[in-house]
PDB file of C-alpha atoms in Angstrom:
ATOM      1  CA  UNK F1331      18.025  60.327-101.403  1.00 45.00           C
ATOM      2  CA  UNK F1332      21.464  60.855-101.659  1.00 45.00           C
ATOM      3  CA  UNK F1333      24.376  63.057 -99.646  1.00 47.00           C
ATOM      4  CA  UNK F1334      27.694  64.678-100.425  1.00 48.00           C
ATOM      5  CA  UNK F1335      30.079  62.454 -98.396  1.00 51.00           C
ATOM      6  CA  UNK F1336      30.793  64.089 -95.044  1.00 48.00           C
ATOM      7  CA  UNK F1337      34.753  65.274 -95.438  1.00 44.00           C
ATOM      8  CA  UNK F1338      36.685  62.946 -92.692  1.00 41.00           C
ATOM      9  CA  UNK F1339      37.765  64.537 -89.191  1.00 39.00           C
ATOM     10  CA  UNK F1340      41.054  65.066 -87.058  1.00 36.00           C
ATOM     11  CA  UNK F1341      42.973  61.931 -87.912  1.00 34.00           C
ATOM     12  CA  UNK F1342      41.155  60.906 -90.524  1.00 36.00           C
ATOM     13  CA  UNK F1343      41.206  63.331 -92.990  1.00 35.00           C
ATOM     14  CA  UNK F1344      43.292  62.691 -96.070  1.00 36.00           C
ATOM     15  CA  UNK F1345      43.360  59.182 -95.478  1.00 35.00           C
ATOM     16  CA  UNK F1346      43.138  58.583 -99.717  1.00 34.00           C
ATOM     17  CA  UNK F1347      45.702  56.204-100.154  1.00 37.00           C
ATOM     18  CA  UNK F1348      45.436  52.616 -99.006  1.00 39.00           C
ATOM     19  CA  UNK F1349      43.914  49.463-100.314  1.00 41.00           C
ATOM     20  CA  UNK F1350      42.680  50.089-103.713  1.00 43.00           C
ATOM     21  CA  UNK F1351      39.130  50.626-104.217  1.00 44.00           C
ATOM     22  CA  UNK F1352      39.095  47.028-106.313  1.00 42.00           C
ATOM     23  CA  UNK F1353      39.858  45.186-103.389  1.00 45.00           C
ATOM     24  CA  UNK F1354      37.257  46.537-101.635  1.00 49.00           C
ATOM     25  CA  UNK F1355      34.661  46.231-104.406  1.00 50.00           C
ATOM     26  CA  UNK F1356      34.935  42.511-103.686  1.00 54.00           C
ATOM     27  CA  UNK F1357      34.613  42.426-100.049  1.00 66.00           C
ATOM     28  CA  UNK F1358      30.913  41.281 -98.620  1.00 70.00           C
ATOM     29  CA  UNK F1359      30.066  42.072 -95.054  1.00 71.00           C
ATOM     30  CA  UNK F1360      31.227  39.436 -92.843  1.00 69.00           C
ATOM     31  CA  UNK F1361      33.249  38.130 -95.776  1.00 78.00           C
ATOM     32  CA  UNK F1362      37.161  37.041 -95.632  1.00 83.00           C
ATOM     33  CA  UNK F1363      38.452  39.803 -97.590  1.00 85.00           C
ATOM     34  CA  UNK F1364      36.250  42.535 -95.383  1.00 86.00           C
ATOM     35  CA  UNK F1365      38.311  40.846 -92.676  1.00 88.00           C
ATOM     36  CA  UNK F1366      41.567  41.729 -94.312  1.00 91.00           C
ATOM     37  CA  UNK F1367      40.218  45.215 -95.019  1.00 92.00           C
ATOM     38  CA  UNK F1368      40.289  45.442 -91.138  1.00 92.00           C
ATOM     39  CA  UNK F1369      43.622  44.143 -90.384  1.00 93.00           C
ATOM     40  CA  UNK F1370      44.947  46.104 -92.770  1.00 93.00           C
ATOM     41  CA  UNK F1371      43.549  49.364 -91.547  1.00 94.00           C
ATOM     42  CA  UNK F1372      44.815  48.162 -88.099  1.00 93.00           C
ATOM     43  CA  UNK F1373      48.265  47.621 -89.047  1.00 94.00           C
ATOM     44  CA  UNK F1374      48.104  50.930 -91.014  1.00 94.00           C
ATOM     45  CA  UNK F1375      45.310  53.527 -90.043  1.00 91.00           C
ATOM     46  CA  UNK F1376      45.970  55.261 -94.072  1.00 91.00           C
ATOM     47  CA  UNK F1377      44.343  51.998 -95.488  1.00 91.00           C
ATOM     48  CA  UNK F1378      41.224  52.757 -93.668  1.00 94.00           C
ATOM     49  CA  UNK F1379      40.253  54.724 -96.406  1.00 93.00           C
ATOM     50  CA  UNK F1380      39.384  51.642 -98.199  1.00 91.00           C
ATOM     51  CA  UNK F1381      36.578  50.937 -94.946  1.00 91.00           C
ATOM     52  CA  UNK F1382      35.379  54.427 -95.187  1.00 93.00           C
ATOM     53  CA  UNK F1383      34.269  53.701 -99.162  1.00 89.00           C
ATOM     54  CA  UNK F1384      33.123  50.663 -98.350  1.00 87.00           C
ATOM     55  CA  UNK F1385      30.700  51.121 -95.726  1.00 90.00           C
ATOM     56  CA  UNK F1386      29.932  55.051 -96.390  1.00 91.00           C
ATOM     57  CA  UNK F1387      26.177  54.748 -97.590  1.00 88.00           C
ATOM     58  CA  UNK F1388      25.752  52.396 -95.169  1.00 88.00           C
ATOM     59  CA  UNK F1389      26.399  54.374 -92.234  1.00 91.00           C
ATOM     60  CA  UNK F1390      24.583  57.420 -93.723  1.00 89.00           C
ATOM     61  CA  UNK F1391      21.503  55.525 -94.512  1.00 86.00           C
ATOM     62  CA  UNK F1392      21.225  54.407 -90.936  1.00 88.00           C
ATOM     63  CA  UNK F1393      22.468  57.949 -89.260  1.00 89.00           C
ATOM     64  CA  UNK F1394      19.676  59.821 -92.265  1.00 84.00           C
ATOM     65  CA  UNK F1395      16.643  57.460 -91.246  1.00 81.00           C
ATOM     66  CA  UNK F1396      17.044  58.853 -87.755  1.00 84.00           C
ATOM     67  CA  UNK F1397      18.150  62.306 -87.960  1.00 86.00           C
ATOM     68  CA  UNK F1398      16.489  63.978 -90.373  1.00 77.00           C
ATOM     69  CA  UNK F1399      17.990  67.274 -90.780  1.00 81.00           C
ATOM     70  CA  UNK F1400      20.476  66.370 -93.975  1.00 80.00           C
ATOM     71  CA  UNK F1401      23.549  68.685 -92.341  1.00 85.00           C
ATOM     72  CA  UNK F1402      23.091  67.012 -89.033  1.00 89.00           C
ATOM     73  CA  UNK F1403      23.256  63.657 -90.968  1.00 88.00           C
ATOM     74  CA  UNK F1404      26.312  64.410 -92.517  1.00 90.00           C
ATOM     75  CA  UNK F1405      28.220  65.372 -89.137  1.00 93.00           C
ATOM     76  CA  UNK F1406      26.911  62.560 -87.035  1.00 94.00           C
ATOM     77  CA  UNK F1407      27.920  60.067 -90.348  1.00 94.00           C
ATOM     78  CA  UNK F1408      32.071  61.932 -90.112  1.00 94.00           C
ATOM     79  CA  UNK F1409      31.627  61.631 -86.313  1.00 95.00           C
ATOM     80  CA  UNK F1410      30.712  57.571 -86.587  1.00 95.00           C
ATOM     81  CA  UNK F1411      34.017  57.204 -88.709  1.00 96.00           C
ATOM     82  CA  UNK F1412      36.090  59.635 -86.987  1.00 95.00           C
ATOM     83  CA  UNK F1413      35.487  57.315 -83.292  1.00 95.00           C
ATOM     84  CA  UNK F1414      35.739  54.343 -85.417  1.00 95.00           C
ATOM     85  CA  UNK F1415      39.042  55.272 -86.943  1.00 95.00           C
ATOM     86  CA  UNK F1416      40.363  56.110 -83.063  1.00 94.00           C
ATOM     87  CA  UNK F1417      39.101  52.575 -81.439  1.00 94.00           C
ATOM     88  CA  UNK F1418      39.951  50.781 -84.437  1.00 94.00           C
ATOM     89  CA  UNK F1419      42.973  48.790 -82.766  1.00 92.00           C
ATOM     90  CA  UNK F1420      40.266  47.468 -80.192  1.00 91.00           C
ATOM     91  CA  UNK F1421      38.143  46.404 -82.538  1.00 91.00           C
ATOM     92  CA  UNK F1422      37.717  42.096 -82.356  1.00 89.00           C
ATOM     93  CA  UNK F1423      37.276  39.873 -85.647  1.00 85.00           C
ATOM     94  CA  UNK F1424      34.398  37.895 -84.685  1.00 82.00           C
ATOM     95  CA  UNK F1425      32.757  36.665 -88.091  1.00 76.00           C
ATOM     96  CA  UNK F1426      30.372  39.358 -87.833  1.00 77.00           C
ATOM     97  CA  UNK F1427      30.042  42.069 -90.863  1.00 83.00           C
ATOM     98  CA  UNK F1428      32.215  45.007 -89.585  1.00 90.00           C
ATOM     99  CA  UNK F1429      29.079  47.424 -89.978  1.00 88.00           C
ATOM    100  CA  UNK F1430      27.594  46.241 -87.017  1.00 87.00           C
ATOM    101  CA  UNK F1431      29.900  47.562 -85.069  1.00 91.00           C
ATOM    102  CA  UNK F1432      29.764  50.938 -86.617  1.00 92.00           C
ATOM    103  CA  UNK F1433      26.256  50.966 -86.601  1.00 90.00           C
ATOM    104  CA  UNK F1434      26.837  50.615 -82.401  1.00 90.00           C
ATOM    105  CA  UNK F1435      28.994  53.403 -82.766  1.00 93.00           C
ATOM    106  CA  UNK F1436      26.222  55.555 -85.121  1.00 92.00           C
ATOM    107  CA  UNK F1437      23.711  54.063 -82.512  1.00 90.00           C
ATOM    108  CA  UNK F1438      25.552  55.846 -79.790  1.00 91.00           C
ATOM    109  CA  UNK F1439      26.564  58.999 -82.044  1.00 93.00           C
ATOM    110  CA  UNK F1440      22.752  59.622 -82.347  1.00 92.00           C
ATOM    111  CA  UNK F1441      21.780  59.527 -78.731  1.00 90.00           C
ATOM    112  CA  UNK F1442      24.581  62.111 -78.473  1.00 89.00           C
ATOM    113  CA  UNK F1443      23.517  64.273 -81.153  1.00 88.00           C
ATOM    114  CA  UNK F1444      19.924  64.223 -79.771  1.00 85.00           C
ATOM    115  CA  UNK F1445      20.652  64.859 -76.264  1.00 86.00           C
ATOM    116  CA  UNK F1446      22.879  68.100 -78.253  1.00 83.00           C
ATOM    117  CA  UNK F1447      20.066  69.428 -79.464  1.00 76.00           C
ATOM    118  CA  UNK F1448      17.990  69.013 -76.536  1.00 76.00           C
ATOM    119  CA  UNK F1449      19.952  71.575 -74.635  1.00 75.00           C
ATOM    120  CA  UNK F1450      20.163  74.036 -76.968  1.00 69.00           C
ATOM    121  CA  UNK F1451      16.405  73.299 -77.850  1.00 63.00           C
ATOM    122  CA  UNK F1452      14.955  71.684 -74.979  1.00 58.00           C
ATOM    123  CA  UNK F1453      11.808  69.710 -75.387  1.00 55.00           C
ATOM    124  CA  UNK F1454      10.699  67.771 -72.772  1.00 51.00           C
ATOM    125  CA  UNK F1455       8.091  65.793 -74.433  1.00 53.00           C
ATOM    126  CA  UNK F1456      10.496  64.320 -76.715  1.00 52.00           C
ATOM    127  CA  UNK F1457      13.687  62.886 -74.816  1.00 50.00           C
ATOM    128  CA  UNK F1458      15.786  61.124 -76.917  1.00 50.00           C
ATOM    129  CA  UNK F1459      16.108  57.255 -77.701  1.00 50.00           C
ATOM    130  CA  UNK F1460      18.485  54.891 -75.637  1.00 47.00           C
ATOM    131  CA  UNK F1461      20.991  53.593 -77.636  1.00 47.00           C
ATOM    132  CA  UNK F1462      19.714  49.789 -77.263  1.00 47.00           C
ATOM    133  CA  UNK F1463      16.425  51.199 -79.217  1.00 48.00           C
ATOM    134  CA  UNK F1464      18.380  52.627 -82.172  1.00 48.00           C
ATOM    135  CA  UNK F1465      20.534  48.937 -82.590  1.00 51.00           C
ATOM    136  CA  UNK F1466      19.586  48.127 -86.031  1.00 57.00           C
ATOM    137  CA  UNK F1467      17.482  44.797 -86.018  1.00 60.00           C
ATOM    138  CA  UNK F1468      17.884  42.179 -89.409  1.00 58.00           C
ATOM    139  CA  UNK F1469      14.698  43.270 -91.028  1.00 62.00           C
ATOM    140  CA  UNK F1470      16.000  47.125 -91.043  1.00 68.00           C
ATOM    141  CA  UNK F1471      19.278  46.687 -92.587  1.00 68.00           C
ATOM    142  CA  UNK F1472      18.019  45.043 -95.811  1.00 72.00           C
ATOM    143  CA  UNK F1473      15.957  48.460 -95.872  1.00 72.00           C
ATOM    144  CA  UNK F1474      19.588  49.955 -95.286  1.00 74.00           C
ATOM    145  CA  UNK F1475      20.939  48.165 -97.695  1.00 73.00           C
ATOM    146  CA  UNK F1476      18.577  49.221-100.246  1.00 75.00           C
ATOM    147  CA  UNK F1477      18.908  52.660 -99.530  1.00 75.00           C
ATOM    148  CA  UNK F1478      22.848  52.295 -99.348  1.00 75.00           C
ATOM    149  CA  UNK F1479      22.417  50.994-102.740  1.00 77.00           C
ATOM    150  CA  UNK F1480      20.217  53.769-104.145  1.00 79.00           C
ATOM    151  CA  UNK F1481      23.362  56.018-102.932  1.00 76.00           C
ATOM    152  CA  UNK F1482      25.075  55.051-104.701  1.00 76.00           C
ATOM    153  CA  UNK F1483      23.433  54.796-107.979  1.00 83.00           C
ATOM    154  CA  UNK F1484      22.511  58.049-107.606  1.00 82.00           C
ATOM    155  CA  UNK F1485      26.277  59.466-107.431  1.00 81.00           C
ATOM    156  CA  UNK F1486      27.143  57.891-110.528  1.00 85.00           C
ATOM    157  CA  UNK F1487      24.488  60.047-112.803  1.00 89.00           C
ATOM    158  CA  UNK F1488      25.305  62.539-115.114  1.00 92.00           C
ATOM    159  CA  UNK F1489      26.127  65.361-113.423  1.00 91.00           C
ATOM    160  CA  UNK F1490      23.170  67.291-114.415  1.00 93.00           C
ATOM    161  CA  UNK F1491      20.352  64.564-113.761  1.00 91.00           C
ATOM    162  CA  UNK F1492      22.373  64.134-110.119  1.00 88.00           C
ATOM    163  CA  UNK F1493      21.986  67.992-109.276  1.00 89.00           C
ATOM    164  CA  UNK F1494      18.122  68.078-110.155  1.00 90.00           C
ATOM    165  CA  UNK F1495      18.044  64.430-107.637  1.00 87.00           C
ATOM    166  CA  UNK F1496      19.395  66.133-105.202  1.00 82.00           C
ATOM    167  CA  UNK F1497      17.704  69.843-105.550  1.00 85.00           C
ATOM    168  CA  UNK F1498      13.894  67.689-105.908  1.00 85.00           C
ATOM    169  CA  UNK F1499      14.289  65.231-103.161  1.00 79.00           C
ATOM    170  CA  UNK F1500      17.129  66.216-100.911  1.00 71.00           C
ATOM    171  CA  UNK F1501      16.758  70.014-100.908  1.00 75.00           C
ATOM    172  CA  UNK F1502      12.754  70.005-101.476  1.00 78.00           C
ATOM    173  CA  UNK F1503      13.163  72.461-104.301  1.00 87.00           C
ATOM    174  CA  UNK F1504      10.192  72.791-106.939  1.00 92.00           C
ATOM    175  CA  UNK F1505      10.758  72.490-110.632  1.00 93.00           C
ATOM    176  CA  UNK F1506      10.720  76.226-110.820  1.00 93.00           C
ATOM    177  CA  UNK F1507      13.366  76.898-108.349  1.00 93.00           C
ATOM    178  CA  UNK F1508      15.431  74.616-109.825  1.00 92.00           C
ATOM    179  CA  UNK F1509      14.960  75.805-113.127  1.00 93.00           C
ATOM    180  CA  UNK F1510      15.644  79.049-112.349  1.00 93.00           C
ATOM    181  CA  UNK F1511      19.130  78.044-110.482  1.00 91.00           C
ATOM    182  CA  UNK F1512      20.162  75.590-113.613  1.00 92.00           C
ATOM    183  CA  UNK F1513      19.082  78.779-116.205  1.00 93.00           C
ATOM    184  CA  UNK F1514      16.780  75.694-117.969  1.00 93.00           C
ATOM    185  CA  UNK F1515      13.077  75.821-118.526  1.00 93.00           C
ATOM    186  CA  UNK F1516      11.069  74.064-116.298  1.00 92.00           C
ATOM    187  CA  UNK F1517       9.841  71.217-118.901  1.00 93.00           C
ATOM    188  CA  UNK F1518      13.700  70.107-119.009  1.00 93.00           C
ATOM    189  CA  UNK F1519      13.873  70.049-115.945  1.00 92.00           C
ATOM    190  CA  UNK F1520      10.813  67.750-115.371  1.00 93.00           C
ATOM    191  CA  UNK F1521      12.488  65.828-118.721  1.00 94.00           C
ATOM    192  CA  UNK F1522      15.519  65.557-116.467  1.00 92.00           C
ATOM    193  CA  UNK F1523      14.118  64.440-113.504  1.00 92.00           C
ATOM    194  CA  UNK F1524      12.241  61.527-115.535  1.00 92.00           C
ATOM    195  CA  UNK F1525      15.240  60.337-116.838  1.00 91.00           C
ATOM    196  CA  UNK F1526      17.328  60.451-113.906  1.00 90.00           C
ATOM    197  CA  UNK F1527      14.413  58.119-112.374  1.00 89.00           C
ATOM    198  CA  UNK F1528      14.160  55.702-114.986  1.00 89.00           C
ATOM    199  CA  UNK F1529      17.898  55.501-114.788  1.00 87.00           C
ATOM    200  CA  UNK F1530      17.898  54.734-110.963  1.00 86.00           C
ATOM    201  CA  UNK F1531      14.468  52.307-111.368  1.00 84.00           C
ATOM    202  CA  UNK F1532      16.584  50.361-114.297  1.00 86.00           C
ATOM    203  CA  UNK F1533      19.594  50.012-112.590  1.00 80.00           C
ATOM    204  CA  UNK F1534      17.890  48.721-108.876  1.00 77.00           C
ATOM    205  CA  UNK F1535      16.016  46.499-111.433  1.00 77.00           C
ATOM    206  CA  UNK F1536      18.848  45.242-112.897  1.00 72.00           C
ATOM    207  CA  UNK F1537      20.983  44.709-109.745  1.00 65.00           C
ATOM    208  CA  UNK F1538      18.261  42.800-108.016  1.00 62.00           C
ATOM    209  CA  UNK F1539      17.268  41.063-111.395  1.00 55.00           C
TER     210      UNK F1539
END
């Protein structure tokens, strides 16, 4: 349900300062002002942070629904920015939202993390899927884009309703475990988990209201 965002790789890394994350709030996929995100991160790769936080739960909802191992998700999402990031100066402006052509790239990343694991564990039976296969079709990526959205919402709980989100449906913890790692009984913990729920169900209401 939701991820700690992968740290960014080789040049990447540290790229914090840029376009301000208001600017980016604004820009829709395929809009004007993602467009000038772009350029901008062309003209000067530190801007691309500004990309990164834009697109971020994006990318990982599309990387997550295929590889479902959530450390393997993480590395293949850094990978998909890393590459981008590299080939950004090729990159064309053709009125199409710039996640398409990172999901190409997480399309491809996949295929190369599956054919990874293949050799260290080989199964023969299961050969991984071409990259045309993994191409995310229109229907998907409003499924993405839910996802992406519940992402989000779920980083900006309290801290405490966030951990028990992410120790029940990321880590597959029970109530006990977790109560026994957050030193709280296991009715608050069930108390917490209800209200971090209602929290995310009010606020996907409210945003699609």
């Amino acid at each position: 349900m939701a991820t700690r965002r992968p740290a960014r790789k080789g040049s990447a890394k540290g790229v914090a300062k840029g376009v301000p994350a208001e600017a980016s709030a604004g820009a829709a996929p395929g809009s004007p002002a993602e467009r000038l995100l772009v350029e901008a991160a062309q003209n000067d790769p530190a801007k691309f942070a500004a990309l990164y936080e834009l697109q971020f739960e994006r990318v990982y909802a599309f990387v997550a629904s295929r590889v479902r191992d959530r450390a393997s998700a993480e590395d293949v999402t850094s990978e998909v920015f890393h590459k981008a990031l590299a080939n950004l100066a090729s990159y064309e402006w053709r009125g199409v939202p710039f996640a398409a052509w990172l999901l190409r790239i997480a399309a491809n990343a996949i295929v190369d993390h599956a054919k990874r694991a293949a050799r260290e564990f080989p199964a023969p039976d299961d050969p991984p899927e071409p990259a045309n296969d993994l191409v995310v079709q229109a229907s998907e990526m409003r499924a993405i884009e839910h996802r992406a959205q519940l992402f989000r919402l779920v980083e900006q709980l309290p801290a405490i309703q966030k951990q028990v989100v992410l120790d029940r449906f990321v880590e597959q913890r029970s109530i006990k475990e977790i109560a026994q790692r957050l030193g709280k009984t296991e009715g608050a913990v069930k108390q917490l988990q209800l209200r971090a729920v209602q929290n995310l169900r009010a606020q996907m209401e409210g945003s699609n209201g």
